[in-house]
CSV table of C-alpha atoms and ligand atoms in Angstrom, one decimal:
chain,number,residue,atom,x,y,z
A,128,MET,CA,-30.4,46.9,26.7
A,129,PRO,CA,-27.5,49.4,26.5
A,130,SER,CA,-25.8,49.4,23.1
A,131,GLU,CA,-22.2,48.4,22.6
A,132,SER,CA,-19.7,50.5,24.7
A,133,ILE,CA,-16.3,50.4,26.3
A,134,LEU,CA,-17.8,47.9,28.8
A,135,THR,CA,-18.7,45.3,26.1
A,136,ASN,CA,-16.6,42.2,26.5
A,137,LYS,CA,-14.5,43.7,29.3
A,138,HIS,CA,-13.5,41.3,32.0
A,139,ILE,CA,-14.4,42.9,35.4
A,140,ILE,CA,-13.7,41.4,38.8
A,141,LEU,CA,-16.3,42.7,41.2
A,142,GLY,CA,-15.1,42.3,44.8
A,143,VAL,CA,-17.9,42.5,47.3
A,144,THR,CA,-17.2,43.0,51.0
A,145,GLY,CA,-19.2,42.8,54.2
A,146,SER,CA,-21.3,45.9,54.2
A,147,ILE,CA,-25.1,46.2,54.1
A,148,ALA,CA,-24.5,48.0,50.8
A,149,ALA,CA,-23.6,44.5,49.4
A,150,TYR,CA,-27.2,44.2,48.4
A,151,LYS,CA,-26.7,47.2,46.1
A,152,ALA,CA,-23.8,45.3,44.4
A,153,CYS,CA,-26.4,42.9,43.0
A,154,ALA,CA,-27.8,45.8,40.9
A,155,LEU,CA,-24.3,46.8,39.9
A,156,ALA,CA,-23.4,43.3,38.8
A,157,SER,CA,-26.6,43.1,36.8
A,158,GLN,CA,-26.0,46.5,35.1
A,159,LEU,CA,-22.4,45.7,34.2
A,160,THR,CA,-23.5,42.4,32.7
A,161,GLN,CA,-26.3,44.1,30.7
A,162,HIS,CA,-23.6,46.4,29.3
A,163,GLY,CA,-21.9,43.3,28.0
A,164,ALA,CA,-19.1,43.1,30.6
A,165,LEU,CA,-17.9,39.6,31.8
A,166,VAL,CA,-18.3,40.0,35.6
A,167,ASP,CA,-16.6,37.6,38.0
A,168,VAL,CA,-17.6,38.2,41.6
A,169,ILE,CA,-15.3,37.6,44.5
A,170,MET,CA,-17.1,37.8,47.9
A,171,THR,CA,-15.4,38.1,51.3
A,172,GLU,CA,-16.7,35.7,54.0
A,173,ALA,CA,-18.5,38.7,55.6
A,174,ALA,CA,-20.2,39.6,52.3
A,175,THR,CA,-21.7,36.1,52.1
A,176,ARG,CA,-23.5,37.0,55.4
A,177,PHE,CA,-25.5,39.7,53.5
A,178,VAL,CA,-26.0,38.2,50.1
A,179,LEU,CA,-25.8,34.6,48.8
A,180,PRO,CA,-23.2,33.9,46.1
A,181,LEU,CA,-26.1,32.3,44.1
A,182,VAL,CA,-27.6,35.8,43.6
A,183,PHE,CA,-24.4,37.0,41.8
A,184,GLN,CA,-24.1,33.8,39.9
A,185,SER,CA,-27.7,34.2,38.7
A,186,LEU,CA,-27.2,37.8,37.7
A,187,THR,CA,-23.8,37.4,35.9
A,188,GLY,CA,-24.2,33.9,34.6
A,189,ARG,CA,-20.7,33.2,35.9
A,190,LEU,CA,-19.1,31.7,39.0
A,191,ALA,CA,-19.1,33.7,42.1
A,192,TYR,CA,-15.9,33.0,44.1
A,193,THR,CA,-15.8,32.9,47.8
A,194,THR,CA,-12.7,31.0,48.9
A,195,MET,CA,-9.0,31.1,48.2
A,196,TRP,CA,-8.9,27.3,48.1
A,197,GLN,CA,-11.3,27.0,45.2
A,198,THR,CA,-9.4,25.4,42.2
A,199,ASP,CA,-12.4,25.2,39.8
A,200,THR,CA,-11.4,26.2,36.3
A,201,SER,CA,-14.9,26.2,34.9
A,202,GLY,CA,-15.1,30.0,35.1
A,203,GLY,CA,-12.7,30.1,32.0
A,204,LEU,CA,-9.7,31.1,34.1
A,205,GLY,CA,-6.2,30.9,32.4
A,206,THR,CA,-4.9,29.0,35.4
A,207,HIS,CA,-6.2,26.6,38.0
A,208,ILE,CA,-5.0,29.0,40.7
A,209,ALA,CA,-8.0,31.2,41.1
A,210,HIS,CA,-6.4,34.4,42.4
A,211,VAL,CA,-3.7,34.4,39.7
A,212,GLY,CA,-6.1,33.6,36.9
A,213,LEU,CA,-8.7,36.2,38.0
A,214,GLY,CA,-6.1,38.9,38.7
A,215,HIS,CA,-4.2,38.5,35.4
A,216,GLY,CA,-7.0,38.2,33.0
A,217,ALA,CA,-9.0,41.2,34.2
A,218,ASP,CA,-9.4,44.6,32.6
A,219,LEU,CA,-10.6,46.1,35.9
A,220,LEU,CA,-10.8,45.2,39.5
A,221,LEU,CA,-13.8,46.9,41.1
A,222,ILE,CA,-14.3,46.5,44.8
A,223,ALA,CA,-17.9,47.7,45.6
A,224,PRO,CA,-18.7,48.1,48.3
A,225,ILE,CA,-15.4,48.3,50.0
A,226,THR,CA,-15.4,48.4,53.8
A,227,ALA,CA,-12.9,50.3,56.1
A,228,ASN,CA,-11.6,46.8,57.0
A,229,THR,CA,-10.9,45.7,53.4
A,230,MET,CA,-9.3,49.1,52.6
A,231,ALA,CA,-7.0,48.7,55.5
A,232,ARG,CA,-6.1,45.2,54.5
A,233,ILE,CA,-5.3,46.0,50.9
A,234,ALA,CA,-3.4,49.2,51.9
A,235,TYR,CA,-1.1,47.0,53.9
A,236,GLY,CA,-0.8,44.2,51.4
A,237,LEU,CA,-2.6,41.5,53.5
A,238,ALA,CA,-3.3,38.5,51.5
A,239,ASP,CA,-5.4,36.2,53.6
A,240,ASP,CA,-8.6,35.8,51.5
A,241,LEU,CA,-9.3,35.4,47.8
A,242,LEU,CA,-10.2,39.1,47.3
A,243,SER,CA,-7.1,40.5,49.1
A,244,VAL,CA,-4.8,38.1,47.4
A,245,THR,CA,-6.3,38.8,44.0
A,246,THR,CA,-5.9,42.5,44.6
A,247,LEU,CA,-2.2,41.9,45.2
A,248,ALA,CA,-1.8,39.7,42.1
A,249,ALA,CA,-3.8,42.0,39.8
A,250,ASN,CA,-2.1,44.0,37.1
A,251,CYS,CA,-5.1,45.9,36.0
A,252,PRO,CA,-6.6,49.3,37.2
A,253,ILE,CA,-8.3,49.1,40.6
A,254,LEU,CA,-11.4,51.1,41.4
A,255,VAL,CA,-13.1,51.1,44.9
A,256,ALA,CA,-16.4,52.3,46.1
A,257,PRO,CA,-16.4,52.8,49.8
A,258,ALA,CA,-19.4,52.2,52.1
A,259,MET,CA,-19.2,52.8,55.8
A,260,ASP,CA,-20.5,54.9,58.6
A,261,VAL,CA,-19.5,58.6,58.7
A,262,GLY,CA,-17.4,58.1,61.8
A,263,MET,CA,-15.5,55.2,60.3
A,264,TYR,CA,-14.9,57.1,57.1
A,265,GLU,CA,-13.7,60.2,58.7
A,266,ASN,CA,-11.5,58.4,61.2
A,267,PRO,CA,-7.9,59.4,60.6
A,268,THR,CA,-6.9,55.8,60.3
A,269,THR,CA,-9.3,55.3,57.4
A,270,GLN,CA,-8.2,58.6,55.8
A,271,ALA,CA,-4.6,57.5,56.0
A,272,ASN,CA,-5.4,54.2,54.3
A,273,ILE,CA,-7.2,56.1,51.6
A,274,ASP,CA,-4.2,58.3,51.1
A,275,ILE,CA,-2.0,55.2,50.8
A,276,LEU,CA,-4.3,53.7,48.2
A,277,ARG,CA,-4.6,56.9,46.2
A,278,ALA,CA,-0.9,57.3,46.1
A,279,ARG,CA,-0.6,53.8,44.6
A,280,GLY,CA,-3.0,54.8,41.8
A,281,VAL,CA,-6.2,53.2,43.2
A,282,HIS,CA,-9.2,55.0,41.8
A,283,PHE,CA,-12.2,56.0,44.0
A,284,ALA,CA,-15.9,56.1,43.2
A,285,GLY,CA,-17.5,58.1,46.0
A,286,PRO,CA,-18.4,57.8,48.8
A,287,GLY,CA,-21.4,60.1,48.7
A,288,ILE,CA,-23.2,62.0,51.4
A,289,GLY,CA,-26.6,60.9,52.6
A,290,ARG,CA,-28.7,58.6,54.8
A,291,MET,CA,-27.0,55.4,56.0
A,292,ALA,CA,-28.5,52.1,57.2
A,293,SER,CA,-27.7,53.2,60.8
A,294,GLY,CA,-30.0,56.2,60.4
A,295,LEU,CA,-27.1,58.6,60.5
A,296,GLU,CA,-26.4,61.0,57.7
A,297,GLY,CA,-23.0,62.0,56.4
A,298,LEU,CA,-20.1,61.1,54.1
A,299,GLY,CA,-19.5,57.4,53.6
A,300,ARG,CA,-22.6,56.4,51.7
A,301,PHE,CA,-22.3,53.9,48.8
A,302,ILE,CA,-23.0,55.8,45.6
A,303,ASP,CA,-25.6,54.7,43.1
A,304,SER,CA,-24.8,51.8,40.8
A,305,GLU,CA,-25.3,53.9,37.6
A,306,GLU,CA,-22.6,56.3,38.9
A,307,ILE,CA,-20.3,53.4,39.7
A,308,VAL,CA,-20.8,52.1,36.1
A,309,GLY,CA,-19.8,55.6,35.0
A,310,HIS,CA,-16.6,55.4,37.0
A,311,CYS,CA,-15.8,52.0,35.5
A,312,ARG,CA,-16.1,53.6,32.0
A,313,ARG,CA,-13.9,56.6,33.1
A,314,VAL,CA,-11.2,54.3,34.4
A,315,LEU,CA,-11.4,51.8,31.5
A,316,GLY,CA,-11.1,54.7,29.1
A,317,MET,CA,-8.1,56.3,30.6
A,318,SER,CA,-5.7,54.7,28.1
A,319,GLY,CA,-8.0,55.3,25.1
A,320,PRO,CA,-7.2,57.1,21.8
A,321,LEU,CA,-8.1,60.5,23.3
A,322,ALA,CA,-6.0,60.2,26.4
A,323,GLY,CA,-4.3,63.5,27.1
A,324,ARG,CA,-6.7,65.4,24.8
A,325,ARG,CA,-9.1,68.1,25.8
A,326,VAL,CA,-12.5,68.0,24.1
A,327,VAL,CA,-15.3,70.5,24.5
A,328,ILE,CA,-18.8,69.3,23.6
A,329,THR,CA,-22.0,71.3,23.5
A,330,ALA,CA,-25.4,69.7,23.8
A,331,GLY,CA,-29.1,70.4,24.1
A,332,PRO,CA,-31.1,73.5,23.1
A,333,THR,CA,-30.6,77.1,24.1
A,334,ARG,CA,-33.5,79.0,25.6
A,335,GLU,CA,-34.2,82.7,24.9
A,336,PRO,CA,-36.4,84.5,27.5
A,337,LEU,CA,-39.4,86.5,26.4
A,338,ASP,CA,-40.7,87.6,29.8
A,339,PRO,CA,-40.2,86.1,33.3
A,340,VAL,CA,-42.4,83.1,32.5
A,341,ARG,CA,-42.0,82.4,28.8
A,342,TYR,CA,-39.1,81.6,26.4
A,343,LEU,CA,-38.3,80.6,22.8
A,344,THR,CA,-36.5,77.3,22.4
A,345,ASN,CA,-36.4,74.1,20.2
A,346,TYR,CA,-37.0,70.4,20.5
A,347,SER,CA,-33.4,69.3,21.2
A,348,SER,CA,-33.3,66.6,23.9
A,349,GLY,CA,-29.5,66.8,24.3
A,350,LYS,CA,-29.3,63.0,23.9
A,351,GLN,CA,-26.9,63.1,21.0
A,352,GLY,CA,-24.5,65.6,22.6
A,353,PHE,CA,-24.5,63.8,26.0
A,354,ALA,CA,-23.8,60.5,24.1
A,355,ILE,CA,-20.8,62.1,22.4
A,356,ALA,CA,-19.6,63.4,25.8
A,357,GLN,CA,-19.8,59.8,27.2
A,358,ALA,CA,-18.0,58.4,24.1
A,359,ALA,CA,-15.2,61.0,24.6
A,360,VAL,CA,-14.8,60.0,28.3
A,361,ASP,CA,-14.7,56.3,27.2
A,362,ALA,CA,-11.9,57.3,24.8
A,363,GLY,CA,-9.9,58.9,27.6
A,364,ALA,CA,-10.5,62.6,26.8
A,365,GLU,CA,-10.7,65.4,29.4
A,366,VAL,CA,-14.2,66.4,28.6
A,367,THR,CA,-16.0,69.7,29.1
A,368,LEU,CA,-19.8,69.4,28.4
A,369,ILE,CA,-21.5,72.7,27.9
A,370,ALA,CA,-25.1,71.9,28.3
A,371,GLY,CA,-28.3,73.9,27.5
A,372,PRO,CA,-31.3,73.3,29.8
A,373,VAL,CA,-31.8,69.5,29.8
A,374,SER,CA,-32.2,67.2,32.7
A,375,LEU,CA,-29.9,64.4,31.5
A,376,PRO,CA,-27.1,63.3,33.8
A,377,ALA,CA,-23.6,64.2,32.6
A,378,PRO,CA,-21.2,61.3,32.1
A,379,ILE,CA,-19.0,60.6,35.1
A,380,GLY,CA,-15.6,62.3,34.6
A,381,ALA,CA,-16.9,65.1,32.4
A,382,LEU,CA,-16.9,68.7,33.6
A,383,ARG,CA,-20.5,70.0,33.1
A,384,VAL,CA,-21.0,73.7,32.5
A,385,ASP,CA,-24.8,74.6,32.5
A,386,VAL,CA,-25.9,77.5,30.3
A,387,THR,CA,-29.3,78.7,29.2
A,388,ASP,CA,-29.2,81.2,26.3
A,389,THR,CA,-27.1,81.4,23.2
A,390,ARG,CA,-25.0,84.2,24.5
A,391,SER,CA,-24.0,82.3,27.7
A,392,MET,CA,-23.3,79.2,25.6
A,393,ARG,CA,-21.1,81.4,23.3
A,394,ASP,CA,-19.2,82.8,26.3
A,395,ALA,CA,-18.7,79.3,27.8
A,396,VAL,CA,-17.4,77.9,24.4
A,397,LEU,CA,-15.0,80.7,23.9
A,398,ALA,CA,-13.7,80.4,27.5
A,399,HIS,CA,-13.3,76.6,27.4
A,400,ALA,CA,-12.3,75.9,23.7
A,401,THR,CA,-10.3,79.0,22.6
A,402,GLY,CA,-7.7,81.3,24.0
A,403,ASP,CA,-4.0,80.7,24.9
A,404,ALA,CA,-4.6,76.9,25.6
A,405,PRO,CA,-7.3,76.0,23.1
A,406,ALA,CA,-9.1,72.6,23.3
A,407,ASP,CA,-7.9,69.9,21.0
A,408,ALA,CA,-11.4,69.5,19.6
A,409,LEU,CA,-14.8,71.2,19.7
A,410,ILE,CA,-17.9,69.3,18.9
A,411,MET,CA,-21.0,71.6,18.6
A,412,ALA,CA,-24.0,69.2,19.0
A,413,ALA,CA,-26.1,71.9,20.6
A,414,ALA,CA,-29.2,73.1,18.7
A,415,VAL,CA,-28.5,76.8,19.2
A,416,ALA,CA,-31.3,79.3,19.0
A,417,ASP,CA,-30.5,81.6,16.1
A,418,PHE,CA,-32.8,84.4,17.2
A,419,ARG,CA,-33.9,85.9,20.5
A,420,PRO,CA,-36.6,88.4,21.4
A,421,ALA,CA,-35.2,91.9,20.9
A,422,GLU,CA,-36.3,92.8,24.4
A,423,MET,CA,-37.1,90.7,27.5
A,424,ALA,CA,-40.1,92.1,29.3
A,425,ASN,CA,-39.4,92.6,33.0
A,426,HIS,CA,-43.1,91.7,33.8
A,427,LYS,CA,-45.3,88.9,32.5
A,428,ILE,CA,-46.8,90.1,29.2
A,429,LYS,CA,-50.5,90.5,29.8
A,430,LYS,CA,-53.4,89.9,27.4
A,431,LYS,CA,-54.9,93.2,26.2
A,432,ARG,CA,-58.6,92.6,25.8
A,433,GLU,CA,-60.1,93.1,22.3
A,434,GLN,CA,-56.6,93.8,20.9
A,435,ALA,CA,-54.4,91.6,18.8
A,436,PRO,CA,-51.4,90.2,20.7
A,437,ALA,CA,-48.3,92.4,20.2
A,438,PRO,CA,-45.8,90.9,17.7
A,439,ILE,CA,-42.5,89.6,19.0
A,440,ASP,CA,-39.5,91.4,17.5
A,441,LEU,CA,-36.6,89.0,17.0
A,442,ILE,CA,-32.9,89.8,16.6
A,443,GLU,CA,-30.1,87.5,15.5
A,444,ASN,CA,-27.9,85.6,18.1
A,445,PRO,CA,-24.2,85.2,17.6
A,446,ASP,CA,-23.1,82.2,15.5
A,447,ILE,CA,-20.9,80.4,18.0
A,448,LEU,CA,-19.0,78.2,15.5
A,449,TYR,CA,-18.4,81.1,13.2
A,450,GLU,CA,-17.0,83.1,16.1
A,451,VAL,CA,-14.7,80.2,17.0
A,452,SER,CA,-13.5,80.0,13.4
A,453,GLN,CA,-12.4,83.7,13.7
A,454,GLN,CA,-10.3,83.2,16.8
A,455,ALA,CA,-6.5,83.3,16.6
A,456,HIS,CA,-6.2,80.3,18.9
A,457,ARG,CA,-8.9,77.8,18.1
A,458,PRO,CA,-9.3,74.0,18.5
A,459,THR,CA,-7.3,71.8,16.1
A,460,VAL,CA,-10.5,69.9,15.1
A,461,ALA,CA,-14.0,71.6,14.9
A,462,VAL,CA,-17.1,69.5,14.3
A,463,GLY,CA,-20.5,70.9,13.7
A,464,PHE,CA,-24.0,69.5,13.1
A,465,ALA,CA,-26.4,70.4,10.4
A,466,ALA,CA,-30.1,69.6,11.0
A,467,GLU,CA,-31.8,70.1,7.7
A,468,SER,CA,-35.3,69.6,6.3
A,469,ASP,CA,-34.3,69.9,2.6
A,470,ASP,CA,-31.2,69.9,0.4
A,471,LEU,CA,-29.2,68.2,3.2
A,472,ILE,CA,-25.8,67.8,1.6
A,473,ALA,CA,-25.7,71.2,-0.1
A,474,HIS,CA,-26.7,73.1,3.0
A,475,ALA,CA,-24.3,71.1,5.2
A,476,GLN,CA,-21.4,71.7,2.7
A,477,GLU,CA,-22.1,75.5,2.8
A,478,LYS,CA,-22.0,75.5,6.7
A,479,LEU,CA,-18.8,73.3,6.7
A,480,ALA,CA,-17.0,75.9,4.5
A,481,ARG,CA,-18.5,79.1,6.2
A,482,LYS,CA,-17.7,77.9,9.7
A,483,LYS,CA,-14.3,76.4,8.7
A,484,LEU,CA,-15.1,72.9,10.1
A,485,ASN,CA,-13.2,69.7,9.7
A,486,LEU,CA,-16.4,67.6,9.8
A,487,ILE,CA,-20.1,68.4,9.7
A,488,VAL,CA,-22.6,65.7,10.8
A,489,ALA,CA,-25.7,66.2,8.8
A,490,ASN,CA,-29.1,64.8,9.4
A,491,ASP,CA,-32.5,65.1,7.9
A,492,ILE,CA,-34.9,66.1,10.7
A,493,THR,CA,-38.0,65.2,8.7
A,494,ALA,CA,-37.1,61.4,9.0
A,495,GLY,CA,-39.2,59.8,11.7
A,496,ASP,CA,-36.5,57.5,13.0
A,497,ALA,CA,-33.7,60.2,13.2
A,498,GLY,CA,-33.2,63.5,14.9
A,499,PHE,CA,-34.5,65.3,18.0
A,500,ALA,CA,-36.7,63.1,20.2
A,501,VAL,CA,-35.8,59.6,19.2
A,502,ASP,CA,-32.9,57.3,20.3
A,503,THR,CA,-31.7,56.6,16.8
A,504,ASN,CA,-30.1,58.8,14.2
A,505,ARG,CA,-29.2,58.5,10.5
A,506,VAL,CA,-26.3,60.9,9.7
A,507,VAL,CA,-24.0,61.8,6.9
A,508,PHE,CA,-20.4,62.7,7.6
A,509,ILE,CA,-19.3,65.5,5.3
A,510,THR,CA,-15.7,66.7,5.2
A,511,PRO,CA,-14.1,69.1,2.7
A,512,LYS,CA,-13.2,66.0,0.6
A,513,GLU,CA,-15.8,63.3,1.3
A,514,VAL,CA,-19.5,62.6,1.8
A,515,ASP,CA,-20.1,59.4,3.8
A,516,GLU,CA,-23.6,58.2,4.5
A,517,LEU,CA,-23.9,56.1,7.7
A,518,PRO,CA,-26.7,53.7,8.3
A,519,LEU,CA,-29.5,54.1,10.9
A,520,MET,CA,-27.9,53.5,14.3
A,521,SER,CA,-28.3,54.4,18.0
A,522,LYS,CA,-27.2,57.8,19.1
A,523,GLU,CA,-24.5,56.1,21.2
A,524,ALA,CA,-23.2,54.4,18.0
A,525,VAL,CA,-23.2,57.7,16.1
A,526,ALA,CA,-21.4,59.3,19.1
A,527,LYS,CA,-18.7,56.6,18.9
A,528,CYS,CA,-18.2,57.1,15.2
A,529,ILE,CA,-17.8,60.9,15.7
A,530,VAL,CA,-15.3,60.4,18.6
A,531,ASP,CA,-13.4,57.8,16.5
A,532,TRP,CA,-13.2,60.2,13.6
A,533,VAL,CA,-11.9,63.0,15.9
A,534,ALA,CA,-9.3,60.7,17.5
A,535,LYS,CA,-8.1,59.6,14.0
A,536,LYS,CA,-7.9,63.2,12.9
A,537,LEU,CA,-5.9,64.3,15.9
A,538,GLY,CA,-3.6,61.3,15.7
A,539,SER,CA,-1.5,60.2,18.7
A,540,PRO,CA,-0.9,62.8,21.4
A,541,GLN,CA,2.8,62.7,20.7
A,542,ASN,CA,2.0,64.4,17.4
A,543,SER,CA,0.3,67.3,19.1
A,544,GLY,CA,3.5,69.1,20.1
A,545,ARG,CA,2.2,69.5,23.6
B,719,LIG,N1,-24.5,76.9,15.6
B,719,LIG,C1,-23.7,77.8,16.3
B,719,LIG,N2,-24.3,79.1,16.6
B,719,LIG,C2,-25.5,79.4,16.1
B,719,LIG,C3,-26.3,78.4,15.4
B,719,LIG,C4,-25.7,77.2,15.1
B,719,LIG,O1,-22.6,77.6,16.7
B,719,LIG,N3,-26.1,80.5,16.4
B,719,LIG,C5,-23.8,75.6,15.3
B,719,LIG,C6,-24.7,74.4,15.7
B,719,LIG,O2,-24.4,73.9,17.0
B,719,LIG,C7,-24.3,73.4,14.6
B,719,LIG,C8,-24.0,74.2,13.4
B,719,LIG,O3,-23.7,75.5,13.9
B,719,LIG,O4,-23.2,72.6,15.0
B,719,LIG,C9,-25.0,74.3,12.4
B,719,LIG,O5,-26.3,74.7,13.0
B,719,LIG,P1,-27.6,74.9,12.2
B,719,LIG,O6,-28.6,75.4,13.1
B,719,LIG,O7,-27.9,73.7,11.4
B,719,LIG,O8,-27.1,76.0,11.2
B,719,LIG,P2,-27.2,77.6,11.2
B,719,LIG,O9,-25.9,78.1,11.0
B,719,LIG,O10,-28.0,78.1,12.4
B,719,LIG,O11,-28.1,77.8,9.8
B,719,LIG,P3,-29.7,77.6,9.6
B,719,LIG,O12,-30.3,77.7,10.9
B,719,LIG,O13,-30.0,78.8,8.7
B,719,LIG,O14,-29.8,76.3,8.9
């Protein structure tokens, strides 16, 4: 079960139109519901040919609406007129899948079924996920309708490129439901406390090559840093996620910059977080390798029979946060992590001062339920003035606490002087 997020208790209208991809909207409705969203489904008449309303009702635990003439108020609507009640109470209107036909109809303001009339009446953000054959998608008529919708502020999720039910391949494919959930978060977050702020986050380990087949690294999974990136997107920030080698998917809406070793992470951080237009905040959640082999062998290091293996000479890597602290133009807020196995508070306080941080998030890596591989973390927030021990919580909840702290520290964007 996903933990509490920006989707929790959000009222989402899910419009489903008559595409074969309507069956994928079932998984989408289920995922949004599992995230704690209240999902009211409106189906066009064509959509009911592909999926029964009962499927959506069973997945969401709420009424699925199919007709404009329905006056049932048992869905908790504020008015007995369904399209007004649905459109006014919602946080987001998501039409997924949206066909070329429904795009054309809403582009021109037609209001002849419950979904189109609700779209006209809605005063919340609108997000659409197209699904159609490549020829229909690329048709200039469809493209012109897309331009109209974009110009009016309608947000798009996809389409993707790939195989379609027709057997053809191309642009027009309905994107995966996880990605659509990511777009919902992106759109819902747009007016959040970090709207207009640029936040750079690092995550994962760095990897230092020894020879073409071996490297030195650490156990970092990247989970905490990726969760912070998602929480920052949820809060409306423009997020750059500088990721070491991990295979996690980046949050939708974040710019992902993949790096491998400490020096390439340092270069990426300096390029994205410092300089003439520094980021508003830098959150260094990466577990940076402090040392690297003095030399990388060009060939695989071979065993030498009857001889002890050659020792590996290590040299020190740059300290990225320290280098950032020495820049003339650096982020307004800098947050570091301190993973310690002893003297947690004292070591973290020393790093806070040496790297000129506003906040250091310290955790004891010897605890079984906190740290690298697990989904939970128990951290201490340390600032130059305070030490605040947080209880054991999910990495998502820790991420939200960090992002809330940063947003509070930055204040409202009007105070930034930008
Ligand atoms: N960090 C960094 N560059 C490094 C090492 C660490 O920017 N070369 C950052 C980490 O991302 C983290 C903070 O500095 O936010 C503290 O990292 P940590 O590994 O705990 O501390 P170190 O400074 O490396 O000290 P030590 O390993 O001796 O504890």
